[in-house]
Every structure is written in C-alpha cells, then in structure tokens.
Amino acid sequence: MSRCGRFLRHCAALVAMVLCAMQAYGGDLGKAEMAARFPPPLQVGDKLADIPAWPITSELEPDAGPVAYAFESIDLAPIPGFEGTPFNLLIAIDRKGSYLGVEVLRQHEPVFLSGLGEGPLNDFVRQYAGKSLLQQISVASIYGSAKRSSDDKRVVLDGVSKATASIRIVNQTVLTAALAVARARLAFAAPTQHGPPAVVRADVYEALDFAALVKGGYVGRLSLRNDEIEALFADSDGAGQDAEGLAAPAEIGVDFYVGYLNAPTIGRALLGEGMYDYLMRNLQPGQQAYWVATAGRLALVDERFVRGTPPQRLALTQDQAPYEARDLDLELVAPAGAPRFNSLLAVQIPPMSGLDPGQVAQFGLTLARSRGAILPLVTERTVSLDYAPPAALLRYPPKPLPEWLLAWQDRARDLAIIGVALALLAVVLARPRWVAVSARRLRIFRLSFLAFTLVFIGWYGQGQLSVVQITGAIKSLNAGQGLGSFLYDPISLLLIAFTALSFFVWGRGTFCGWLCPFGALQEFVALAGQRLGVRARRLPARLAQVLDRGRYLILAALVGAALWAPRLAEQLVEIEPFKTAITVGFDRSWPFVAYALTLLVLSAVYYKFFCRFLCPLGAAITLGGRLRLPAWLKRRAECGQPCQTCRHRCAYDAIEPTGTINYDNCFQCLDCVGIYHDDQRCAPLILYRRKGRSVVDGRLARKPV
Ligand code: SF4
Ligand code: SF4
C-alpha cells in the first residue's frame, strides 16, 4: 500500500474513533435491528416521540395496542460505570411492567472487558426476565454481612464476585430506565416523598358497627348543612336556586362518607364477610378499593350513572396528583345502623397508580346547581373530604435504599475493619517512634499490615485503587456526568478519602507504602526473592532519575487519552497489572498474567521497579503528595554530612546524598525513623554514646554522664 493510502487509512480510523466517541452516549439500535430481536408475531413500531422507547405490538392481539416496550438504557439512564462510560443495555418490559429480558449492548467496565469477560455480566442480566417492576430488585451481597432474601415483593439477584460496584450500577441502570418508560407509558406512579405505599395489616381486625366506624375515623364523614351549601354558591349563578335547602337551612343537605375497603376492620363491616372476601380475591396486588356513599338530599350519582365507570361527581387526589376512581359494579347493601344512603358505591383505583392508603387523600364531591329551564346555566362547587384510615390498620414499608447506599450497607463490616486499620496506621504514622525504634517490632507490624492490605483490602475487599478511577472521573466529567458512580464502591471511596487527607500530612508514601495491594505484593515477592538468594540490584542513580519520568509520561498519556480518545484509554490502562494480579487474582489470559508476573519478578531484582518507573497511579499520588505540609521525617545535622547510614539503608532511594528526604520517592517504610531513634544503628548516636553522652529517645541528654 502506498504512503498516501496508508495515510488515508489512518485518517479514516481516526475519524471513526472520533465519531465513536461522539456517539458514545447515544442509542445503538435502529428499527431493523430491533425488529430482528422481536420477530413475528411481534412487530416493532416507530420509536416514540415522547420517550425513547420502541412500542411492540402483537399480530395475535391486533387491537390491544403495545404489548411491550423495548428501549436502550443509554437513552434513559446513562449512569457512568466504574470506568466512566455508561452501560448500554437493551431492556424490554411488557405492559404489566414485567421484564421480558435485558441484553448488554455496550459496556466498558475494565473487569468485564478482559478480566472476567462478559460472560458473568450476561448471566447477571438474564436474571431480570420474568421479574416485575412492582418488585424491589436488589443485588445479593457477596460479602455475607447483609443478608436479603426474595419474596413476592422483593427479588434478590445473584451478584458477580469481583465486580460488585459495576453490577450495582447495572441494576440501578435497569431500574431507572425501566421505571422511566413505565411512568410514561404504563401509568406507573411517579416517586413520592413518602416511600412505598402502606400495605394492609391482614392480622388486624375488630368487629365494629357503623357508628363506631365513623366515630373512630375508620370511615370518613363530611356533613354539610343546607345553609353551608348555599354559602358555597354565593355570588354565583347557582345562588338561591335550591328552594328546598333555603326552606330548611339548618338541616343536613349532604352527608358524604368514605371508607378504605382493603382493611378487614372496615371492609368486613361495610361489605359483609362474603362480599369482602370476593373483593379481596379480585383486586390485583397493590390495588386499593374505597367505599363511597352519600345521604341527605344531594347524591353522588343519579339514575344516569353507568355502572363500571368513574362517577363524574367524585374526584380523588393525593399530593395534588389526580387518581381515577372507577365503580367496581358491586351490589352493595348499607351496613346495619347506617343512615339511608342515596348513593352507595365501591370504587377501585388502578393497581400501579401509586396511591398510598396510608397518606391522606382528598375525596372531592361535586355539587351542581342549574339555572334556567331551556339552556340551563350549570354552576358546580366541589367539597373535599380528607381521609386516611387509622394508621394501626396499615404497615408502612421502609423507603427502599438507593443502590449505592445498599452497597455501603453490605460492606459496613468491611468498612469498619478497614476504618480501624486506617486509624491504627494514622496513629503509627503520627507517632512512629514506638513501632520503628525496634527493627523487629517494625518488621512485624509492617509485614502484618501489608498482608492485611494485600489479602483483605485487595483480594477480598476489591479495594485496589487504580488509575482507571482517574481516567473514569475525567471521562465522566468530560461527558457532563457527575462522579456519583464512586458511591457504588465504598471501600475504594474510603481509601481515596484517607489517601487524599494523607497527602496533606504525610505525602505520597501513605498509600504507596501501606495501602496499595499490588505494592504490598511486590514487597512480599522481593522478600521471597531475598530468601531464595536473589541478589537485589540498584539502577545507577542517573539512570533511575531518567526512568523516574516514565510514570509521569504514562500518566499524561492516559489523561490525554481519557479526554480525547476514550477507547484508547481503555487499552492504555492495561499498563497497570492491578486487574490481573489483584482484581481477578491472575485468572486471566496468559499475556496479561505473563506481564504481571514479569513485573513481580523484576521487583525482586530491582526493588519496586513498577512503582518507581511505570506506575501512573503512583505518579498521580506523588503529585498529590506534594500538598504535604510538614517535613515530618526527622533529620539530624549530621545526616548526609557525613553520615550516609539511612541513605544506604533506604531501599527506595528516597534519601538524597545531602541527607534530605525526597518525599516523592519515600514509601514511609519507617526504616530511617527506627535508625534515627536507635543508638545502636544511628552513627551520630553511636558516636555520642562512645563519647560517654547518654541518648534519651534519640536525643542527647542535657548533661554528659
Ligand atoms: S507506585 Fe503504584 S503500584 Fe506502587 S504502591 Fe504506588 S500505586 Fe501501588
Ligand atoms: S527509609 Fe526511605 S522510604 Fe523508608 S521512611 Fe525513610 S526515606 Fe522513606
């Protein structure tokens, strides 16, 4: 191929990459691709104008309208994943709000790209089929601290080990997108500030007569005298049009009653046993029914009322949202002791409307007056009865926690353990002398802590911080998304917060020296190498200085790629062996495993080779560490001139020949702190001791002994 041809090919690839990045947050599928997924007798209609969803009809039910809706989550819930890019899932729900299926169209989560592969993710989303939006769907804790089990109302899906944060984001994405469509097309209720609707306590029943029902608030009553009704129509065309009412102003014009039928105490008393049982059998799950009646001269319905339709004079609202109350067409008999009703109905509210029987609802009764005989002028006034059954008849389910908060709940025990470990580390770094002065004590503490970091934080807790979090944050912010996805990974967030604070006090080494699982693994490999007789080598200082710039260059390349070539960034982050060695525990294809093992072997020869010369996260943390306020590692006047003890003992080459500490390279191993305080190892102290001066806590005593 000619140079010109190669150039054009590269240009085309670049344009394709840019276009891909530009359409990163748009839907992927056209009508033909949708039709291929929903073959006859199903038919895919045109994408809806009001909400990005495809209506699906069935040739078997030609008049039924859409039997399902399919939609891409990226259009409705572009929640950034761990890597900063939202998932795109194809979701289909039927007209009752049950999931027909979920398919992964596009995802960029590092753990599913080449770590675990997409298999576990596909297995996870398959679990949605058959579940309902009316159920509370959550993901099982793989950590065992918060147990949840499935029942009619709640479903617990199996999670994916090593990908907990990503899976929670998938669940949130599915629920958010599906609810948006259900609210727009299936009359699902919008969220209220009260949490889920209250449910009836079937175990609470008390036999009460009608008078007791009214007196106890079980049945609500609004009673209006004729003069009160007349006052409603004052200064209107309806004023003075009720001669009968004007003749007896103090008499009751209308008595309006409402009762909540689902509650056994109310329903059995108002309907009788048989009718109540019949009604409960025929209501759908979560559906509410009310008993409404009027007595007096004015009535809720008249002889023109068509059974099975919503009564025109009845209006129901709650939190200012209107609800349709439709006649259940039941033949009711007034309960014993009740007044003589002129209207008596049982009405139902649509099942997924979200009306909460535990909250006060407004039952409006419209009163109408007409003036004139041929073309009568009708004036209407609505009176409202505020009603909620007694709280003792209901149970109030707690508001479901958002998915990210469930993640914190699940990890509460692990967070507590890590919190204690961080507190301990903070105390040791704040007062390092006691631990460091004894080389044995320091070794035991340091190796124990590093083992905890590797095993508990890394392999078990999946808390390995990574440069992916930096590139992901850049991508999210660049796409106008927030950083909310960090909330789904509480352990990482805790470590990020602690590390950020440590920048100001101790600098870079707190994370790199104590809290990085891969860093800890390198130390253990180096230790094993020593035991096996591998001779540790040091690069010439000049060469080390030059190579040290490598990690900053890699970090700059990654930041640039995250900004301008997100797909490229996904490849470049593989420079980190963290996913291979820590996230999936070497369970990955051989080139990745070989790369990680090579770095580990190298670290046995050149101590912390990856950390010192390649790690982009370490570079970013080093830059953060420059916020450090105090120079907290103590030095003596003799350090560097002439004493070079610490410098030679520092395995990280973090002490300059002048004796000053290069905090950019210091991993806070505390070896030099121990030497500083030890009159057996610190050369100036040894000298003082030989001269007969006592040394107390690493300082010279005031007077010679
Ligand atoms: S330099 Fe990188 S690998 Fe090394 S300890 Fe720091 S973050 Fe971990
Ligand atoms: S010995 Fe080196 S790495 Fe360890 S604390 Fe001292 S300067 Fe830092």
XYZ file of C-alpha atoms and ligand atoms in Angstrom:
721
model
C 0.000 0.000 0.000
C 1.296 3.462 -0.896
C 2.141 6.033 1.777
C -0.848 8.068 0.630
C -3.119 5.020 1.021
C -1.768 4.307 4.494
C -2.288 7.943 5.451
C -5.899 7.857 4.243
C -6.494 4.631 6.145
C -5.171 6.152 9.353
C -7.336 9.233 8.792
C -10.406 7.048 8.309
C -9.613 5.120 11.508
C -9.178 8.377 13.391
C -12.480 9.761 12.102
C -14.206 6.507 13.047
C -12.718 6.746 16.521
C -13.875 10.350 16.958
C -17.352 9.510 15.644
C -17.475 6.580 18.011
C -16.547 8.873 20.901
C -19.119 11.461 19.804
C -21.946 8.982 19.702
C -20.764 7.344 22.889
C -23.888 8.288 24.799
C -26.467 7.750 22.035
C -28.639 4.708 21.324
C -27.094 1.943 19.245
C -30.001 0.213 17.539
C -32.121 1.081 14.515
C -35.582 -0.233 13.758
C -34.275 -3.123 11.640
C -32.039 -4.343 14.484
C -34.933 -4.080 16.911
C -37.204 -5.978 14.525
C -34.616 -8.765 14.320
C -34.814 -9.125 18.091
C -38.623 -9.155 18.209
C -39.695 -11.392 15.301
C -43.343 -12.066 14.227
C -45.930 -12.306 15.579
C -44.374 -9.309 17.329
C -43.936 -6.084 15.418
C -41.738 -3.148 16.324
C -43.371 0.251 15.807
C -41.689 3.603 15.286
C -39.660 4.967 18.163
C -41.923 7.054 20.383
C -41.636 10.816 20.294
C -42.186 11.481 23.998
C -39.825 8.844 25.365
C -37.044 6.955 23.540
C -38.724 3.545 23.507
C -39.949 1.216 20.794
C -43.571 0.046 21.137
C -44.009 -3.625 20.337
C -47.369 -4.882 19.160
C -48.534 -8.428 18.534
C -50.337 -9.747 15.481
C -52.173 -12.051 17.865
C -53.704 -9.069 19.653
C -54.215 -6.553 16.848
C -56.414 -4.241 18.885
C -54.539 -4.438 22.147
C -52.021 -1.668 21.434
C -48.414 -2.199 22.507
C -47.906 -5.459 24.380
C -44.378 -4.431 25.335
C -41.808 -1.668 25.106
C -38.123 -2.010 24.297
C -35.572 0.677 24.968
C -31.867 1.320 25.330
C -30.751 2.299 28.803
C -28.245 4.811 27.456
C -31.157 6.990 26.301
C -32.871 6.965 29.679
C -30.329 6.241 32.400
C -26.759 6.988 31.265
C -25.242 6.233 34.667
C -21.441 6.224 34.353
C -19.826 2.910 35.108
C -16.707 2.310 37.146
C -14.657 3.267 34.086
C -16.634 6.478 33.482
C -18.699 5.327 30.487
C -22.360 4.323 30.915
C -23.565 0.835 30.100
C -25.949 0.450 27.193
C -28.493 -2.270 27.860
C -31.458 -3.248 25.731
C -34.393 -3.667 28.089
C -37.852 -4.963 27.245
C -40.861 -4.791 29.567
C -44.394 -5.970 28.966
C -47.493 -3.853 29.512
C -47.796 -5.010 33.122
C -44.301 -3.896 33.964
C -42.611 -7.311 33.917
C -39.174 -7.638 32.378
C -39.111 -9.648 29.174
C -35.345 -9.506 29.058
C -32.207 -7.436 29.320
C -29.310 -7.615 26.861
C -25.897 -5.999 27.133
C -25.323 -3.902 24.017
C -22.253 -1.991 25.078
C -20.112 -1.754 28.188
C -16.611 -0.592 29.027
C -16.065 -1.880 32.524
C -12.437 -2.981 32.823
C -13.367 -6.059 34.816
C -15.711 -7.289 32.068
C -13.605 -6.241 29.104
C -10.739 -8.621 29.506
C -10.800 -9.553 33.167
C -13.737 -11.815 33.883
C -15.039 -11.401 30.328
C -18.659 -10.542 29.510
C -19.986 -13.995 30.420
C -20.753 -13.231 34.095
C -22.368 -9.914 33.124
C -24.607 -11.620 30.564
C -25.531 -14.240 33.162
C -26.412 -11.477 35.585
C -28.731 -9.541 33.247
C -30.514 -12.756 32.240
C -31.929 -12.870 35.775
C -34.259 -9.928 35.088
C -36.516 -11.919 32.740
C -39.821 -12.600 34.484
C -39.182 -10.190 37.344
C -41.525 -7.243 37.791
C -41.034 -3.548 38.204
C -43.502 -3.817 41.063
C -40.916 -5.841 42.957
C -37.980 -4.330 44.756
C -34.999 -5.750 42.899
C -31.609 -5.694 44.568
C -28.303 -7.484 44.205
C -27.147 -10.091 46.699
C -24.269 -9.203 48.913
C -21.337 -11.419 48.142
C -19.797 -10.442 51.439
C -22.370 -12.004 53.696
C -22.766 -9.105 56.094
C -26.212 -8.015 54.904
C -28.493 -10.910 54.047
C -31.512 -10.318 51.840
C -33.875 -12.888 50.507
C -36.503 -12.943 47.803
C -40.267 -12.932 48.347
C -43.277 -11.658 46.384
C -42.328 -8.054 46.815
C -38.543 -8.293 46.796
C -36.167 -10.048 44.480
C -32.504 -10.551 45.196
C -30.397 -11.221 42.116
C -27.127 -13.116 42.328
C -24.225 -10.660 42.110
C -20.887 -11.119 40.381
C -17.919 -11.621 42.621
C -15.044 -9.171 41.916
C -17.416 -6.820 40.046
C -19.766 -5.721 42.795
C -19.652 -1.977 42.094
C -20.197 -2.453 38.354
C -23.112 -4.822 38.948
C -24.828 -2.377 41.272
C -24.538 0.273 38.586
C -26.107 -2.168 36.099
C -29.032 -2.759 38.469
C -29.535 0.952 39.013
C -29.383 1.488 35.243
C -32.015 -1.190 34.529
C -34.406 0.037 37.238
C -34.076 3.726 36.367
C -34.571 3.206 32.621
C -37.474 0.768 33.026
C -39.249 2.986 35.553
C -38.969 5.967 33.223
C -40.775 4.035 30.483
C -43.311 2.553 32.895
C -44.152 6.011 34.206
C -44.502 7.448 30.729
C -46.429 4.565 29.193
C -47.790 2.203 31.836
C -49.227 4.748 34.261
C -46.739 3.804 36.942
C -46.738 6.327 39.732
C -44.071 8.975 39.964
C -41.948 8.662 43.093
C -43.418 10.278 46.205
C -41.630 11.706 49.183
C -43.361 9.157 51.447
C -41.692 5.997 50.180
C -43.615 2.903 49.078
C -47.397 2.836 49.681
C -48.556 1.453 53.018
C -49.909 -2.099 52.983
C -52.847 -3.505 54.881
C -52.270 -5.487 58.041
C -54.393 -8.549 57.403
C -53.889 -9.604 61.035
C -55.674 -6.541 62.443
C -59.432 -6.962 62.722
C -62.009 -5.596 65.095
C -65.772 -6.028 64.690
C -67.274 -2.513 64.751
C -70.728 -1.178 63.959
C -71.249 1.752 61.615
C -71.402 4.365 64.360
C -68.106 3.112 65.816
C -66.517 3.165 62.361
C -67.419 6.826 61.915
C -66.544 7.773 65.483
C -63.152 6.062 65.296
C -62.217 7.642 61.960
C -62.368 4.276 60.150
C -64.997 5.837 57.897
C -64.543 9.480 56.991
C -67.555 11.755 57.011
C -68.229 15.211 55.608
C -71.545 16.670 56.627
C -72.889 19.893 55.161
C -75.995 21.794 56.215
C -78.174 23.467 53.601
C -77.017 26.942 54.608
C -73.371 25.863 54.269
C -74.080 24.555 50.796
C -75.916 27.770 49.904
C -72.847 29.729 51.058
C -70.729 27.782 48.564
C -72.823 29.149 45.720
C -72.987 32.732 46.991
C -72.347 35.359 44.293
C -72.739 32.779 41.527
C -75.492 31.820 39.118
C -76.291 28.970 41.482
C -77.134 31.274 44.413
C -80.708 30.910 45.652
C -81.503 28.087 43.240
C -82.232 25.471 45.937
C -85.643 26.325 47.299
C -85.806 23.178 49.422
C -82.498 23.995 51.036
C -83.391 27.605 51.617
C -86.555 26.483 53.387
C -84.616 24.383 55.914
C -81.174 25.975 56.214
C -80.135 24.106 59.378
C -80.926 20.663 58.033
C -78.299 18.358 56.571
C -78.020 18.838 52.797
C -75.482 16.070 52.172
C -73.583 13.517 54.234
C -70.572 12.198 52.364
C -68.851 9.018 53.622
C -65.623 7.296 52.559
C -64.122 4.044 53.860
C -60.959 2.119 52.917
C -62.190 -1.324 51.953
C -58.913 -3.266 51.905
C -58.592 -3.055 55.697
C -60.511 -6.024 57.232
C -61.964 -3.943 60.072
C -63.539 -1.515 57.608
C -64.144 -3.771 54.610
C -65.892 -6.572 56.532
C -68.119 -4.101 58.398
C -69.165 -2.182 55.265
C -69.444 -5.040 52.777
C -70.146 -8.094 54.870
C -67.905 -11.177 55.004
C -68.813 -12.708 51.617
C -68.557 -9.533 49.573
C -65.312 -8.537 51.312
C -63.690 -11.899 50.528
C -64.914 -11.684 46.940
C -63.457 -8.210 46.549
C -60.082 -9.147 48.012
C -59.859 -12.127 45.675
C -60.477 -9.900 42.680
C -58.270 -6.939 43.461
C -54.822 -7.023 41.876
C -51.733 -6.889 44.100
C -51.289 -3.376 45.404
C -54.714 -2.243 44.223
C -56.832 -0.093 46.547
C -60.632 -0.008 46.873
C -62.835 2.524 48.677
C -66.439 2.613 49.750
C -68.181 5.917 48.989
C -71.725 6.862 49.941
C -73.929 9.900 50.262
C -77.046 10.524 52.345
C -79.333 13.547 52.536
C -80.921 15.439 49.675
C -77.871 15.532 47.386
C -76.325 12.421 45.898
C -73.020 11.228 44.494
C -74.624 9.586 41.450
C -78.057 9.747 39.871
C -80.077 7.458 37.634
C -77.950 8.391 34.580
C -74.808 6.886 36.123
C -73.387 3.976 34.112
C -72.096 1.205 36.359
C -68.440 0.310 35.979
C -67.424 3.868 35.038
C -65.835 6.609 37.161
C -68.542 8.644 38.959
C -68.428 12.134 37.454
C -69.060 13.869 40.771
C -66.246 12.089 42.579
C -62.672 13.400 42.356
C -59.746 11.765 44.125
C -56.362 13.417 44.617
C -53.345 12.797 46.781
C -50.318 15.072 46.943
C -52.065 17.064 44.211
C -51.918 14.096 41.828
C -55.321 13.003 40.478
C -56.356 9.338 40.570
C -59.157 7.663 38.694
C -61.731 6.036 40.974
C -63.837 3.612 38.936
C -67.019 1.907 40.070
C -66.491 -1.774 40.870
C -70.082 -2.539 39.945
C -70.815 -4.357 43.192
C -74.360 -4.660 44.522
C -73.942 -3.216 47.989
C -76.231 -3.164 50.960
C -75.938 -0.475 53.605
C -74.463 -1.845 56.841
C -76.668 -2.076 59.893
C -77.005 1.189 61.777
C -76.034 3.310 58.767
C -78.186 6.209 57.557
C -80.347 5.831 54.457
C -77.954 6.332 51.600
C -78.980 7.793 48.276
C -75.754 6.575 46.615
C -73.605 3.663 47.623
C -70.602 2.500 45.575
C -67.341 0.594 45.867
C -64.628 2.115 43.672
C -61.217 0.831 42.670
C -58.011 2.725 41.965
C -55.729 1.433 39.134
C -53.210 -1.091 40.510
C -49.953 0.686 39.662
C -51.155 4.193 40.342
C -49.052 4.556 43.467
C -51.922 5.899 45.619
C -50.822 5.465 49.203
C -53.668 4.429 51.515
C -51.526 5.420 54.482
C -51.439 9.060 53.434
C -54.357 11.474 53.490
C -56.257 11.566 50.207
C -58.770 14.193 49.162
C -62.152 12.826 48.111
C -63.947 15.611 46.250
C -67.735 15.648 45.873
C -69.052 17.943 43.189
C -72.312 19.726 43.916
C -74.102 21.239 40.944
C -76.930 23.735 40.539
C -78.601 24.787 37.348
C -80.465 27.907 36.493
C -82.928 28.243 33.626
C -85.047 25.561 32.020
C -84.193 25.523 28.297
C -80.453 26.213 28.242
C -79.677 25.865 31.920
C -76.593 27.552 33.367
C -74.815 24.980 35.494
C -72.677 26.069 38.432
C -70.531 23.498 40.223
C -68.794 23.572 43.575
C -66.614 20.803 44.965
C -66.306 19.995 48.621
C -63.450 17.854 49.821
C -63.232 15.157 52.459
C -59.689 14.484 53.686
C -59.436 10.825 54.592
C -56.884 8.229 55.621
C -57.739 5.101 57.615
C -56.263 4.775 61.133
C -52.535 4.071 60.989
C -52.940 0.941 63.150
C -54.599 -0.848 60.225
C -51.569 -0.446 57.992
C -47.938 -1.330 57.779
C -45.509 1.198 56.378
C -42.674 -0.409 54.384
C -39.413 1.444 54.736
C -38.340 3.566 51.824
C -36.057 1.380 49.696
C -32.481 2.464 49.933
C -30.775 3.602 46.754
C -28.458 1.023 45.234
C -25.325 2.903 46.285
C -26.490 3.023 49.891
C -27.150 -0.727 49.808
C -23.540 -1.130 48.736
C -22.443 0.771 51.863
C -24.799 -1.294 53.989
C -23.441 -4.540 52.553
C -19.886 -3.508 53.194
C -20.461 -1.966 56.631
C -18.445 -4.662 58.442
C -15.584 -4.498 55.940
C -15.610 -0.712 56.078
C -15.419 -0.855 59.860
C -12.447 -3.240 59.737
C -10.618 -1.094 57.197
C -11.558 2.024 59.170
C -9.898 0.561 62.279
C -6.825 -0.374 60.239
C -6.608 3.157 58.820
C -6.953 4.642 62.291
C -4.143 2.389 63.518
C -1.968 3.386 60.574
C -2.675 7.057 61.228
C -1.615 6.666 64.872
C 1.590 4.861 63.881
C 2.491 7.480 61.284
C 1.695 10.290 63.706
C 3.812 8.705 66.456
C 6.194 6.406 64.570
C 8.915 6.132 67.168
C 7.496 3.337 69.325
C 6.919 0.991 66.423
C 10.003 1.983 64.434
C 12.675 2.010 67.147
C 12.652 -1.756 67.366
C 13.600 -3.206 63.982
C 11.813 -6.443 64.886
C 8.650 -4.701 66.001
C 8.605 -2.576 62.876
C 9.114 -5.585 60.664
C 6.257 -7.493 62.309
C 3.918 -4.516 62.140
C 4.794 -3.605 58.591
C 4.569 -7.114 57.177
C 1.301 -7.752 59.042
C -0.194 -4.546 57.711
C 0.970 -5.254 54.169
C -0.513 -8.757 54.404
C -3.802 -7.175 55.500
C -3.608 -4.737 52.581
C -2.927 -7.471 50.063
C -5.383 -10.083 51.288
C -8.211 -8.134 52.898
C -8.217 -4.825 51.034
C -7.009 -6.230 47.723
C -8.084 -9.789 47.075
C -11.092 -9.940 49.389
C -12.353 -6.352 49.519
C -11.535 -5.456 45.897
C -10.219 -2.130 47.170
C -7.257 -1.760 44.828
C -7.223 1.870 43.770
C -6.390 2.255 40.118
C -5.630 4.870 37.511
C -8.930 3.747 35.941
C -10.628 5.769 38.670
C -8.768 8.852 37.478
C -9.469 8.289 33.775
C -13.064 7.303 34.622
C -13.582 10.530 36.578
C -12.142 12.539 33.685
C -14.442 10.794 31.206
C -17.498 11.262 33.423
C -16.821 14.937 33.992
C -15.980 15.448 30.332
C -19.338 13.925 29.390
C -21.151 16.188 31.831
C -21.865 13.324 34.234
C -21.164 13.577 37.924
C -18.904 11.398 39.995
C -21.805 9.512 41.560
C -20.503 6.146 40.367
C -17.793 6.360 43.051
C -20.533 5.928 45.646
C -21.112 2.351 44.451
C -17.633 1.325 45.567
C -17.480 2.282 49.250
C -14.149 0.651 50.053
C -12.377 2.481 47.255
C -14.070 5.706 48.281
C -12.903 5.273 51.879
C -9.349 4.647 50.696
C -9.476 7.596 48.300
C -10.683 9.878 51.101
C -7.989 8.662 53.510
C -5.288 8.935 50.850
C -6.397 12.454 49.922
C -6.193 13.513 53.565
C -2.820 11.843 53.965
C -1.440 13.991 51.131
C -1.535 16.997 53.419
C 0.076 15.323 56.415
C 2.475 12.619 55.240
C 2.608 12.833 51.452
C 2.686 10.131 48.814
C 4.003 7.240 50.846
C 0.942 6.578 52.991
C -0.910 4.961 50.131
C 2.030 3.577 48.192
C 3.865 2.336 51.259
C 0.950 0.840 53.158
C -2.338 0.679 51.282
C -1.632 -0.442 47.741
C -2.276 -4.200 47.392
C -0.038 -4.546 44.333
C 2.651 -2.545 46.088
C 2.367 -4.960 49.025
C 2.555 -7.941 46.681
C 5.777 -6.585 45.205
C 7.255 -6.282 48.689
C 6.383 -9.887 49.502
C 7.829 -11.112 46.214
C 11.011 -9.147 46.897
C 11.160 -10.689 50.360
C 10.712 -14.173 48.937
C 13.413 -13.376 46.385
C 15.799 -12.417 49.182
C 15.060 -15.680 50.970
C 15.760 -17.554 47.741
C 19.058 -15.736 47.357
C 18.074 -13.388 44.549
C 20.542 -10.556 44.662
C 18.784 -7.189 44.745
C 20.279 -4.628 42.389
C 20.090 -0.885 42.148
C 19.991 1.083 38.966
C 22.618 3.778 38.619
C 21.252 6.957 40.195
C 21.373 8.928 36.936
C 19.512 6.228 35.027
C 16.951 5.918 37.832
C 16.353 9.653 37.665
C 15.710 9.492 33.922
C 13.462 6.436 34.186
C 11.535 8.096 37.008
C 9.988 10.410 34.422
C 8.416 7.422 32.680
C 5.475 7.145 35.070
C 4.604 10.823 34.614
C 4.669 10.426 30.838
C 2.396 7.411 31.092
C 0.029 9.343 33.363
C -0.037 12.279 30.913
C -0.767 9.912 28.008
C -3.625 8.323 29.954
C -5.160 11.664 30.907
C -4.927 12.829 27.285
C -6.479 9.607 26.032
C -9.292 9.848 28.590
C -10.067 13.319 27.283
C -9.731 12.802 23.575
C -9.609 9.093 22.816
C -11.610 7.225 25.463
C -11.371 3.864 23.702
C -7.600 4.186 23.559
C -7.545 4.938 27.285
C -9.253 1.583 27.878
C -6.281 -0.140 26.251
C -3.618 2.024 27.860
C -4.778 1.406 31.411
C -3.628 -2.181 30.951
C -0.161 -0.858 31.801
C -1.378 -1.418 35.340
C -1.167 -5.066 36.348
C -3.674 -4.470 39.164
C -6.661 -6.024 37.421
C -4.679 -9.165 36.651
C -2.883 -9.578 39.962
C -5.457 -8.231 42.409
C -8.943 -7.857 40.915
C -9.161 -11.257 39.232
C -6.306 -12.940 41.139
C -4.317 -13.966 38.000
C -7.400 -15.630 36.495
C -6.898 -14.062 33.091
C -5.465 -14.786 29.645
C -1.747 -15.602 29.624
C -0.314 -12.377 28.093
C -1.765 -10.373 30.989
C -0.637 -12.931 33.547
C 2.839 -13.061 31.994
C 3.072 -9.261 32.121
C 2.066 -9.097 35.786
C 4.440 -11.918 36.737
C 7.298 -10.252 34.850
C 6.769 -7.059 36.841
C 6.724 -9.014 40.079
C 9.921 -10.876 39.227
C 11.504 -7.582 38.228
C 10.547 -6.125 41.585
C 12.546 -8.908 43.270
C 15.645 -7.759 41.404
C 15.055 -4.001 41.211
C 13.073 -3.144 44.307
C 9.590 -1.799 43.459
C 10.525 -1.446 39.802
C 6.939 -0.924 38.672
C 6.201 1.600 41.404
C 9.272 3.650 40.765
C 9.297 3.784 36.988
C 5.983 2.772 35.469
C 3.016 3.237 37.768
C 0.735 6.073 36.543
C -1.352 5.911 39.711
C 1.836 6.267 41.763
C 2.721 9.314 39.625
C -0.675 10.895 40.302
C -0.347 10.133 44.001
C 3.152 11.602 44.027
C 1.757 14.825 42.574
C -0.972 14.798 45.229
C 1.654 14.164 47.893
C 3.267 17.491 47.048
C 0.444 19.073 49.031
C 2.202 17.742 52.148
C 2.606 20.451 54.760
C 5.238 19.294 57.316
C 8.601 17.597 56.673
C 7.684 15.004 59.253
C 10.594 12.557 58.980
C 13.208 13.831 61.423
C 16.771 14.551 60.315
C 19.971 15.401 62.197
C 22.596 17.951 61.328
C 24.894 15.012 60.652
C 22.508 13.367 58.139
C 24.273 13.463 54.784
C 27.298 15.225 56.168
C 28.996 12.994 56.919
C 26.523 10.223 57.804
C 25.058 8.189 54.949
C 23.649 5.299 57.022
C 19.977 5.927 56.314
C 20.602 6.703 52.681
C 22.237 3.338 52.126
C 19.541 1.544 54.110
C 16.635 3.170 52.237
C 15.578 0.543 49.736
C 13.554 3.126 47.826
C 16.452 5.517 47.165
C 14.404 8.264 48.799
C 17.245 9.884 50.739
C 19.484 12.322 48.909
C 23.270 12.279 49.436
C 22.707 15.541 51.335
C 20.615 13.629 53.853
C 17.330 15.286 52.928
C 14.342 13.118 52.230
C 12.851 13.068 48.774
C 9.221 12.654 49.769
C 8.245 11.940 46.158
C 10.061 8.631 46.439
C 9.509 7.886 50.120
C 7.266 4.880 50.783
C 7.162 5.548 54.518
C 8.665 2.208 55.435
C 9.868 3.935 58.654
C 13.291 2.249 58.489
C 15.036 5.615 58.720
C 12.774 6.599 61.617
C 13.908 3.487 63.501
C 17.549 4.230 62.748
C 17.121 7.852 63.848
C 15.929 6.760 67.268
C 18.279 3.793 67.723
C 21.642 4.434 69.422
C 22.826 1.077 68.105
C 22.219 1.948 64.424
C 22.324 5.736 64.028
C 26.005 6.647 63.502
C 25.932 10.046 65.278
C 24.191 8.452 68.274
C 26.724 5.628 68.357
C 29.454 8.239 68.385
C 27.860 10.200 71.219
C 27.412 7.056 73.208
C 31.071 6.177 72.754
C 31.964 9.651 73.956
C 30.003 8.933 77.115
C 26.954 11.048 76.434
C 23.618 9.460 77.091
C 20.921 9.308 74.487
C 17.281 9.513 75.501
C 14.590 8.886 72.904
C 17.053 9.539 70.119
C 18.122 12.878 71.606
C 21.251 13.719 73.555
C 20.742 14.104 77.264
C 21.306 17.652 78.522
C 24.387 16.840 80.591
C 27.202 14.410 79.995
C 27.010 11.410 82.261
S 3.522 3.195 42.861
Fe 1.660 2.228 42.052
S 1.903 0.050 42.430
Fe 3.411 1.106 43.621
S 2.497 1.312 45.584
Fe 2.060 3.210 44.494
S 0.144 2.865 43.467
Fe 0.847 0.877 44.140
S 13.865 4.664 54.757
Fe 13.423 5.725 52.851
S 11.380 5.064 52.278
Fe 11.661 4.473 54.374
S 10.775 6.160 55.503
Fe 12.948 6.615 55.320
S 13.129 7.832 53.462
Fe 11.099 6.893 53.433
